[in-house]
Short mmCIF file of C-alpha atoms and ligand atoms in Angstrom, two decimals:
data_model
loop_
_atom_site.label_atom_id
_atom_site.label_comp_id
_atom_site.label_asym_id
_atom_site.label_seq_id
_atom_site.Cartn_x
_atom_site.Cartn_y
_atom_site.Cartn_z
CA MET O 1 29.72 -32.05 29.30
CA GLN O 2 26.74 -30.01 28.11
CA LYS O 3 24.91 -32.71 26.21
CA ASN O 4 22.02 -30.51 25.20
CA ASN O 5 24.05 -27.90 23.41
CA PRO O 6 23.89 -28.88 19.73
CA MET O 7 27.06 -26.89 19.06
CA LEU O 8 28.93 -29.33 21.27
CA GLU O 9 27.40 -32.48 19.86
CA ASN O 10 30.18 -33.16 17.38
CA THR O 11 32.90 -32.52 19.88
CA GLU O 12 31.59 -34.99 22.44
CA ARG O 13 34.28 -37.53 23.15
CA THR O 14 34.22 -40.50 25.47
CA GLU O 15 37.65 -42.10 25.89
CA LEU O 16 37.87 -45.82 25.09
CA SER O 17 39.64 -46.34 28.42
CA SER O 18 36.48 -45.27 30.26
CA LEU O 19 34.75 -48.47 29.08
CA GLY O 20 37.63 -50.93 28.96
CA GLU O 21 37.82 -53.81 26.48
CA PHE O 22 34.89 -55.83 27.75
CA GLY O 23 32.79 -52.73 28.31
CA LEU O 24 33.49 -51.56 24.78
CA ILE O 25 32.57 -54.93 23.22
CA LYS O 26 29.36 -55.00 25.22
CA HIS O 27 28.55 -51.41 24.31
CA LEU O 28 29.14 -51.88 20.59
CA THR O 29 27.37 -55.19 20.27
CA GLN O 30 24.38 -54.53 22.52
CA PHE O 31 21.88 -54.04 19.70
CA ILE O 32 22.86 -57.05 17.63
CA GLU O 33 19.91 -59.36 17.05
CA ILE O 34 20.25 -62.76 15.45
CA LYS O 35 18.35 -63.01 12.15
CA ASN O 36 19.31 -66.42 10.77
CA GLU O 37 18.14 -69.86 11.82
CA SER O 38 21.63 -71.18 11.07
CA THR O 39 23.12 -69.02 13.85
CA ILE O 40 22.86 -71.28 16.87
CA LYS O 41 25.08 -69.23 19.20
CA GLY O 42 26.31 -65.68 18.54
CA ILE O 43 28.39 -63.26 20.60
CA GLY O 44 29.07 -64.00 24.26
CA ASP O 45 30.71 -67.38 24.55
CA ASP O 46 34.18 -68.65 23.70
CA ALA O 47 33.04 -69.51 20.17
CA ALA O 48 29.99 -69.06 17.99
CA VAL O 49 28.00 -72.03 16.68
CA ILE O 50 26.43 -72.31 13.23
CA ASP O 51 24.49 -75.12 11.57
CA TYR O 52 23.90 -75.23 7.81
CA LYS O 53 22.11 -78.58 7.91
CA GLY O 54 23.94 -80.41 5.14
CA LYS O 55 24.73 -77.39 2.98
CA GLN O 56 28.30 -76.41 2.12
CA THR O 57 30.02 -73.68 4.13
CA VAL O 58 32.05 -70.95 2.44
CA VAL O 59 34.48 -68.77 4.40
CA SER O 60 36.37 -65.65 3.37
CA THR O 61 38.51 -63.13 5.28
CA ASP O 62 39.74 -59.63 4.47
CA MET O 63 41.84 -57.22 6.47
CA LEU O 64 41.76 -53.44 6.09
CA VAL O 65 44.58 -51.33 7.47
CA GLU O 66 44.38 -47.58 8.02
CA GLY O 67 46.73 -45.71 5.73
CA VAL O 68 46.97 -48.69 3.38
CA HIS O 69 43.36 -49.52 2.50
CA PHE O 70 41.56 -46.45 3.74
CA ASP O 71 42.27 -42.83 4.59
CA LEU O 72 40.16 -41.40 7.40
CA ALA O 73 40.81 -37.90 6.05
CA TYR O 74 37.92 -38.42 3.65
CA VAL O 75 36.26 -41.70 4.58
CA PRO O 76 33.55 -41.28 7.24
CA LEU O 77 33.71 -44.14 9.78
CA LYS O 78 30.14 -45.18 9.09
CA HIS O 79 30.95 -45.60 5.41
CA LEU O 80 34.11 -47.47 6.32
CA GLY O 81 32.10 -49.91 8.41
CA PHE O 82 29.59 -50.42 5.62
CA LYS O 83 32.32 -50.90 3.03
CA SER O 84 34.39 -53.33 5.16
CA VAL O 85 31.40 -55.63 5.46
CA SER O 86 30.33 -55.22 1.81
CA VAL O 87 33.73 -56.16 0.38
CA ASN O 88 33.77 -59.35 2.42
CA LEU O 89 30.24 -60.33 1.44
CA SER O 90 31.15 -59.70 -2.18
CA ASP O 91 33.59 -62.64 -1.98
CA ILE O 92 30.81 -64.90 -0.74
CA TYR O 93 28.47 -63.83 -3.58
CA ALA O 94 31.34 -64.50 -6.00
CA MET O 95 31.14 -68.16 -4.94
CA ASN O 96 27.43 -68.03 -5.88
CA ALA O 97 26.72 -68.52 -2.18
CA THR O 98 24.65 -66.64 0.41
CA PRO O 99 26.43 -64.92 3.31
CA LYS O 100 24.88 -65.59 6.72
CA GLN O 101 27.38 -64.66 9.43
CA ILE O 102 30.43 -62.46 9.98
CA THR O 103 33.00 -62.00 12.69
CA ILE O 104 34.64 -58.60 13.17
CA SER O 105 38.09 -58.13 14.65
CA LEU O 106 39.34 -54.67 15.48
CA ALA O 107 42.65 -53.17 16.54
CA ILE O 108 41.93 -49.67 17.82
CA SER O 109 44.28 -46.94 19.00
CA ASN O 110 43.24 -44.58 21.78
CA ARG O 111 43.15 -41.82 19.18
CA PHE O 112 39.59 -43.04 18.60
CA SER O 113 36.70 -42.30 20.90
CA VAL O 114 33.76 -44.49 21.87
CA GLU O 115 31.59 -42.26 19.63
CA ALA O 116 33.88 -42.95 16.66
CA MET O 117 33.58 -46.70 17.23
CA GLU O 118 29.80 -46.32 17.47
CA GLU O 119 29.87 -44.75 14.00
CA LEU O 120 31.95 -47.63 12.65
CA TYR O 121 29.55 -50.14 14.17
CA ALA O 122 26.54 -48.28 12.73
CA GLY O 123 28.10 -48.92 9.31
CA PHE O 124 28.70 -52.62 10.09
CA MET O 125 25.11 -52.98 11.27
CA MET O 126 23.69 -51.17 8.25
CA ALA O 127 25.46 -53.52 5.83
CA CYS O 128 24.46 -56.56 7.88
CA ALA O 129 20.81 -55.46 7.89
CA LYS O 130 20.92 -55.01 4.12
CA HIS O 131 22.38 -58.47 3.54
CA ASN O 132 20.54 -60.26 6.34
CA VAL O 133 23.81 -61.27 7.99
CA ASP O 134 24.47 -61.93 11.69
CA ILE O 135 27.51 -60.57 13.55
CA ILE O 136 28.45 -63.64 15.62
CA GLY O 137 31.76 -62.65 17.18
CA GLY O 138 35.11 -61.06 16.79
CA ASP O 139 38.03 -59.78 18.74
CA THR O 140 38.98 -56.36 20.06
CA THR O 141 42.51 -55.31 20.78
CA THR O 142 44.72 -52.25 21.05
CA SER O 143 46.77 -50.78 18.25
CA LYS O 144 49.70 -48.42 18.72
CA SER O 145 48.77 -46.23 15.79
CA GLY O 146 45.98 -46.77 13.31
CA LEU O 147 42.79 -48.74 12.96
CA VAL O 148 42.77 -52.31 11.63
CA ILE O 149 39.56 -54.10 10.68
CA SER O 150 39.52 -57.80 9.87
CA ILE O 151 36.24 -59.38 8.89
CA THR O 152 35.51 -63.03 8.24
CA ALA O 153 32.37 -63.82 6.29
CA ILE O 154 30.67 -67.20 6.38
CA GLY O 155 28.00 -68.32 3.95
CA GLU O 156 26.13 -71.29 2.62
CA ALA O 157 25.37 -72.94 -0.71
CA GLU O 158 24.18 -76.26 -2.03
CA SER O 159 27.26 -78.10 -3.32
CA ASP O 160 25.98 -78.03 -6.92
CA GLU O 161 25.44 -74.26 -6.73
CA LEU O 162 29.02 -73.26 -5.91
CA VAL O 163 30.97 -71.55 -8.69
CA PHE O 164 34.78 -71.46 -8.73
CA ARG O 165 37.38 -69.50 -10.69
CA ASN O 166 38.62 -72.51 -12.60
CA GLY O 167 35.61 -73.61 -14.65
CA ALA O 168 35.77 -71.33 -17.74
CA LYS O 169 35.70 -73.25 -21.05
CA GLU O 170 36.63 -72.31 -24.60
CA GLY O 171 33.58 -70.78 -26.31
CA ASN O 172 32.09 -69.44 -23.06
CA LEU O 173 30.94 -65.83 -22.92
CA LEU O 174 32.61 -63.43 -20.49
CA CYS O 175 30.05 -61.32 -18.60
CA VAL O 176 30.18 -58.52 -16.07
CA THR O 177 27.52 -56.94 -13.86
CA GLY O 178 26.91 -53.20 -13.46
CA ASP O 179 29.56 -50.75 -14.66
CA LEU O 180 33.25 -50.34 -13.97
CA GLY O 181 35.87 -47.71 -13.11
CA ALA O 182 33.61 -45.46 -11.03
CA ALA O 183 35.12 -46.30 -7.63
CA TYR O 184 38.58 -45.52 -8.98
CA VAL O 185 37.71 -42.10 -10.41
CA GLY O 186 35.76 -41.43 -7.20
CA LEU O 187 38.99 -42.07 -5.27
CA GLN O 188 40.93 -39.74 -7.56
CA LEU O 189 38.37 -37.02 -6.88
CA LEU O 190 38.59 -37.52 -3.10
CA GLU O 191 42.41 -37.48 -3.27
CA ARG O 192 42.38 -34.26 -5.29
CA GLU O 193 40.05 -32.51 -2.87
CA LYS O 194 42.13 -33.73 0.07
CA GLN O 195 45.28 -32.19 -1.46
CA ILE O 196 43.48 -28.91 -2.07
CA PHE O 197 42.23 -28.94 1.52
CA LEU O 198 45.71 -29.67 2.90
CA GLU O 199 47.16 -26.78 0.91
CA SER O 200 44.41 -24.27 1.75
CA PRO O 201 42.37 -25.55 4.72
CA GLY O 202 39.71 -22.86 4.29
CA VAL O 203 38.59 -24.20 0.90
CA GLN O 204 35.54 -26.45 0.99
CA PRO O 205 35.76 -29.61 -1.10
CA ASP O 206 34.09 -29.39 -4.48
CA LEU O 207 32.26 -32.69 -4.63
CA GLU O 208 29.01 -31.36 -6.09
CA GLY O 209 27.31 -33.37 -8.79
CA ASN O 210 29.59 -36.38 -8.37
CA ASP O 211 27.34 -38.48 -6.17
CA TYR O 212 27.54 -41.63 -8.27
CA ILE O 213 31.32 -42.01 -8.41
CA LEU O 214 31.68 -41.00 -4.75
CA GLU O 215 29.07 -43.53 -3.64
CA ARG O 216 30.82 -46.20 -5.67
CA GLN O 217 34.06 -45.46 -3.81
CA LEU O 218 32.73 -44.79 -0.32
CA LYS O 219 29.70 -47.06 -0.14
CA PRO O 220 30.05 -49.98 -2.57
CA GLU O 221 27.16 -52.42 -2.81
CA ALA O 222 28.00 -56.13 -2.89
CA ARG O 223 25.92 -57.80 -5.64
CA LYS O 224 23.51 -59.72 -3.44
CA ASP O 225 21.02 -59.68 -6.30
CA ILE O 226 23.17 -61.53 -8.84
CA PRO O 227 23.21 -65.10 -7.46
CA VAL O 228 19.42 -64.75 -7.05
CA LEU O 229 19.00 -63.38 -10.57
CA LEU O 230 21.16 -66.11 -12.13
CA LYS O 231 19.15 -68.77 -10.35
CA LYS O 232 15.92 -67.21 -11.60
CA LEU O 233 17.29 -67.08 -15.16
CA GLU O 234 18.43 -70.70 -14.78
CA VAL O 235 22.01 -69.78 -15.61
CA LYS O 236 24.84 -71.35 -13.65
CA PRO O 237 28.12 -69.57 -14.44
CA THR O 238 31.05 -71.82 -15.33
CA SER O 239 33.39 -69.55 -13.36
CA MET O 240 33.00 -66.39 -11.27
CA ILE O 241 35.07 -63.82 -9.35
CA ASP O 242 34.33 -60.43 -7.81
CA ILE O 243 36.11 -57.33 -9.10
CA SER O 244 38.22 -55.98 -6.28
CA ASP O 245 41.55 -55.35 -8.04
CA GLY O 246 40.33 -54.30 -11.50
CA LEU O 247 38.85 -56.09 -14.50
CA ALA O 248 42.24 -57.02 -16.02
CA SER O 249 43.53 -58.69 -12.89
CA GLU O 250 40.30 -60.67 -12.36
CA ILE O 251 40.17 -61.86 -15.98
CA LEU O 252 43.74 -63.11 -15.57
CA HIS O 253 42.74 -65.02 -12.41
CA ILE O 254 39.93 -66.78 -14.26
CA THR O 255 41.99 -67.53 -17.38
CA SER O 256 45.05 -68.81 -15.50
CA GLN O 257 43.03 -70.97 -13.12
CA SER O 258 40.83 -72.29 -15.94
CA ASN O 259 43.80 -72.71 -18.30
CA VAL O 260 42.10 -70.82 -21.13
CA GLY O 261 42.60 -67.65 -23.16
CA CYS O 262 40.22 -64.73 -23.59
CA ASN O 263 39.31 -61.88 -25.92
CA LEU O 264 37.98 -58.82 -24.13
CA TYR O 265 36.39 -56.11 -26.28
CA GLU O 266 37.14 -52.56 -25.16
CA GLU O 267 33.95 -51.16 -26.72
CA LYS O 268 31.83 -53.56 -24.65
CA ILE O 269 33.19 -52.59 -21.23
CA PRO O 270 30.32 -50.88 -19.37
CA ILE O 271 31.38 -47.45 -18.15
CA ASP O 272 28.94 -44.92 -16.68
CA PRO O 273 28.96 -41.48 -18.38
CA SER O 274 29.88 -39.80 -15.06
CA THR O 275 32.90 -42.11 -14.77
CA TYR O 276 33.85 -41.35 -18.35
CA ASN O 277 33.63 -37.59 -17.84
CA MET O 278 35.57 -37.56 -14.58
CA ALA O 279 38.30 -39.78 -16.04
CA ARG O 280 38.62 -37.29 -18.90
CA GLU O 281 38.82 -34.43 -16.41
CA PHE O 282 41.81 -36.21 -14.86
CA ASN O 283 43.32 -36.86 -18.30
CA MET O 284 42.92 -40.57 -17.76
CA ASP O 285 41.70 -43.19 -20.18
CA PRO O 286 38.32 -44.48 -18.89
CA THR O 287 39.16 -47.96 -20.21
CA ILE O 288 42.35 -48.04 -18.14
CA CYS O 289 40.37 -46.92 -15.09
CA SER O 290 38.07 -49.92 -15.47
CA LEU O 291 40.88 -52.37 -16.29
CA ASN O 292 43.18 -51.42 -13.44
CA GLY O 293 41.19 -49.25 -11.02
CA GLY O 294 39.45 -51.87 -8.92
CA GLU O 295 37.07 -51.68 -5.96
CA ASP O 296 34.07 -52.04 -8.26
CA TYR O 297 32.76 -55.09 -6.38
CA GLU O 298 30.86 -56.18 -9.46
CA LEU O 299 30.82 -59.84 -10.47
CA LEU O 300 32.74 -61.16 -13.47
CA PHE O 301 31.65 -64.56 -14.75
CA THR O 302 31.63 -66.89 -17.71
CA ILE O 303 28.58 -68.70 -19.10
CA ASP O 304 27.92 -71.35 -21.68
CA ALA O 305 27.17 -69.63 -25.03
CA ALA O 306 23.87 -71.55 -25.16
CA ASP O 307 22.73 -69.51 -22.13
CA PHE O 308 23.14 -66.19 -23.98
CA PRO O 309 19.39 -65.78 -24.78
CA LYS O 310 18.62 -66.02 -21.05
CA ILE O 311 20.83 -63.05 -20.11
CA LYS O 312 20.87 -60.88 -23.22
CA ALA O 313 17.93 -58.65 -22.30
CA ASN O 314 19.15 -58.09 -18.76
CA PRO O 315 20.28 -54.52 -18.04
CA ASP O 316 22.48 -55.69 -15.13
CA ILE O 317 24.63 -58.01 -17.24
CA THR O 318 26.96 -57.11 -20.14
CA VAL O 319 28.80 -59.58 -22.36
CA ILE O 320 32.32 -58.15 -22.73
CA GLY O 321 34.22 -60.96 -24.40
CA HIS O 322 34.64 -64.67 -24.92
CA ILE O 323 36.89 -67.47 -23.77
CA THR O 324 39.41 -68.88 -26.23
CA ALA O 325 42.07 -71.60 -26.15
CA SER O 326 44.98 -71.03 -23.78
CA LYS O 327 47.44 -70.78 -26.70
CA ASP O 328 45.55 -67.75 -28.06
CA GLY O 329 46.42 -65.72 -24.95
CA VAL O 330 44.47 -63.10 -23.05
CA ASN O 331 43.85 -60.06 -25.23
CA LEU O 332 42.16 -56.71 -25.18
CA ILE O 333 40.67 -55.89 -28.59
CA THR O 334 40.73 -52.08 -28.70
CA LYS O 335 38.06 -49.86 -30.24
CA GLY O 336 40.44 -49.47 -33.19
CA GLY O 337 40.56 -53.25 -33.66
CA THR O 338 44.12 -53.76 -32.37
CA SER O 339 44.77 -56.79 -30.18
CA ILE O 340 46.89 -56.11 -27.08
CA THR O 341 48.04 -58.71 -24.58
CA LEU O 342 46.23 -58.02 -21.33
CA THR O 343 48.38 -57.62 -18.25
CA ALA O 344 47.30 -56.78 -14.72
CA GLN O 345 49.07 -53.43 -15.07
CA GLY O 346 48.22 -52.70 -18.66
CA TRP O 347 49.26 -49.05 -18.54
CA ASP O 348 52.35 -49.15 -20.74
CA SER O 349 51.02 -51.27 -23.54
CA LEU O 350 47.75 -49.33 -23.65
CA LEU O 351 49.32 -45.89 -23.55
CA LYS O 352 51.33 -46.68 -26.69
CA ASN O 353 48.13 -46.91 -28.70
P1 LIG N 401 37.89 -64.28 24.42
O1 LIG N 401 38.69 -63.69 25.54
O2 LIG N 401 37.34 -65.63 24.68
O3 LIG N 401 38.57 -64.14 23.11
P2 LIG N 401 36.50 -61.83 24.11
O4 LIG N 401 36.36 -61.16 25.40
O5 LIG N 401 37.54 -61.39 23.16
O6 LIG N 401 36.58 -63.38 24.34
O7 LIG N 401 35.09 -61.76 23.37
C1 LIG N 401 33.88 -61.99 24.05
C2 LIG N 401 32.80 -62.17 23.03
O8 LIG N 401 32.66 -60.98 22.28
C3 LIG N 401 33.09 -63.28 22.03
O9 LIG N 401 31.86 -63.86 21.67
C4 LIG N 401 33.68 -62.54 20.86
O10 LIG N 401 33.46 -63.24 19.66
C5 LIG N 401 32.89 -61.23 20.90
N1 LIG N 401 33.62 -60.07 20.36
C6 LIG N 401 34.82 -59.58 20.74
N2 LIG N 401 35.15 -58.48 20.03
C7 LIG N 401 34.13 -58.28 19.15
C8 LIG N 401 33.87 -57.33 18.13
N3 LIG N 401 34.71 -56.34 17.82
N4 LIG N 401 32.71 -57.45 17.44
C9 LIG N 401 31.86 -58.45 17.70
N5 LIG N 401 32.03 -59.36 18.65
C10 LIG N 401 33.15 -59.30 19.37
MG1 LIG N 402 39.19 -62.31 22.26
#
């Protein structure tokens, strides 16, 4: 192969079979350096060893399946690697804990080349560098068709720092970080451009000027900063969850596990103007995009009302509602002042308004 010809650079393809399983693992993991004191033994033995010296250990796993959770037609492998790690770390931050290690298990079909797996690993490594997390092991196996990525994240917290889904109390304020709905409209845009491309392959995708919503879909950032910020503000949430399935679904997790009700105010839901405009372009209600879209990877939490002064000036946190008694139900108060029962798929009830 003419390695020096730049025209051929993108077509270079090394078959996975040329390295074999062990060769591939060695090749992909060769540049991993251990960053954390708590990682006693990383890749290379039958098991990794970690030591949190009396702190509590939190563990979370997610699996991503090609064709179900991602579409390689428009997701670059490097972004996919970054996102797979980020979504796992988001679960650890949602416990108010700090992620320290991950394991990565892959099922790969021979449709992929060594170069493709290098791209995927570059994304894993980039996310790990950002979050100061060690890759301490995994498993690599063959798949008959698509790519499967399973990541387990491990983190630490002092026992009195951990925050669960079941601690929300009547009178608490419901807060969310960042803004919502962008990842969902970003996905709609990518899907639209994919369809156009499939119908007329010569047409270049029109993604200009939509950087924010595309980044939110392709390269979500787990909110590493929030547990740190809350600690600095001396606010310990009474409950917390990360937003993977959409605001409505996550509110219902908190309210059912805490046995409380909630009033969510539509006008308070933070939505970026670019999300708003793109939702309108698709004839979608931006509120519905944030309620049911998902993949925002923001944190949703409840705080004692007495803590409000500590968070109110913070641009990263928005109060969107308050916790009520269980008998009062879980409601969305619309901009028009109507109260609608919130469901995880709130489409029907909302569209009637
Ligand atoms: P075993 O046969 O004992 O399961 P493997 O040959 O599967 O061992 O793995 C050897 C080492 O490489 C182990 O430390 C394992 O955790 C690590 N490993 C395997 N696959 C991956 C991967 N995709 N990413 C990171 N580490 C991996
Ligand atoms: Mg193995």
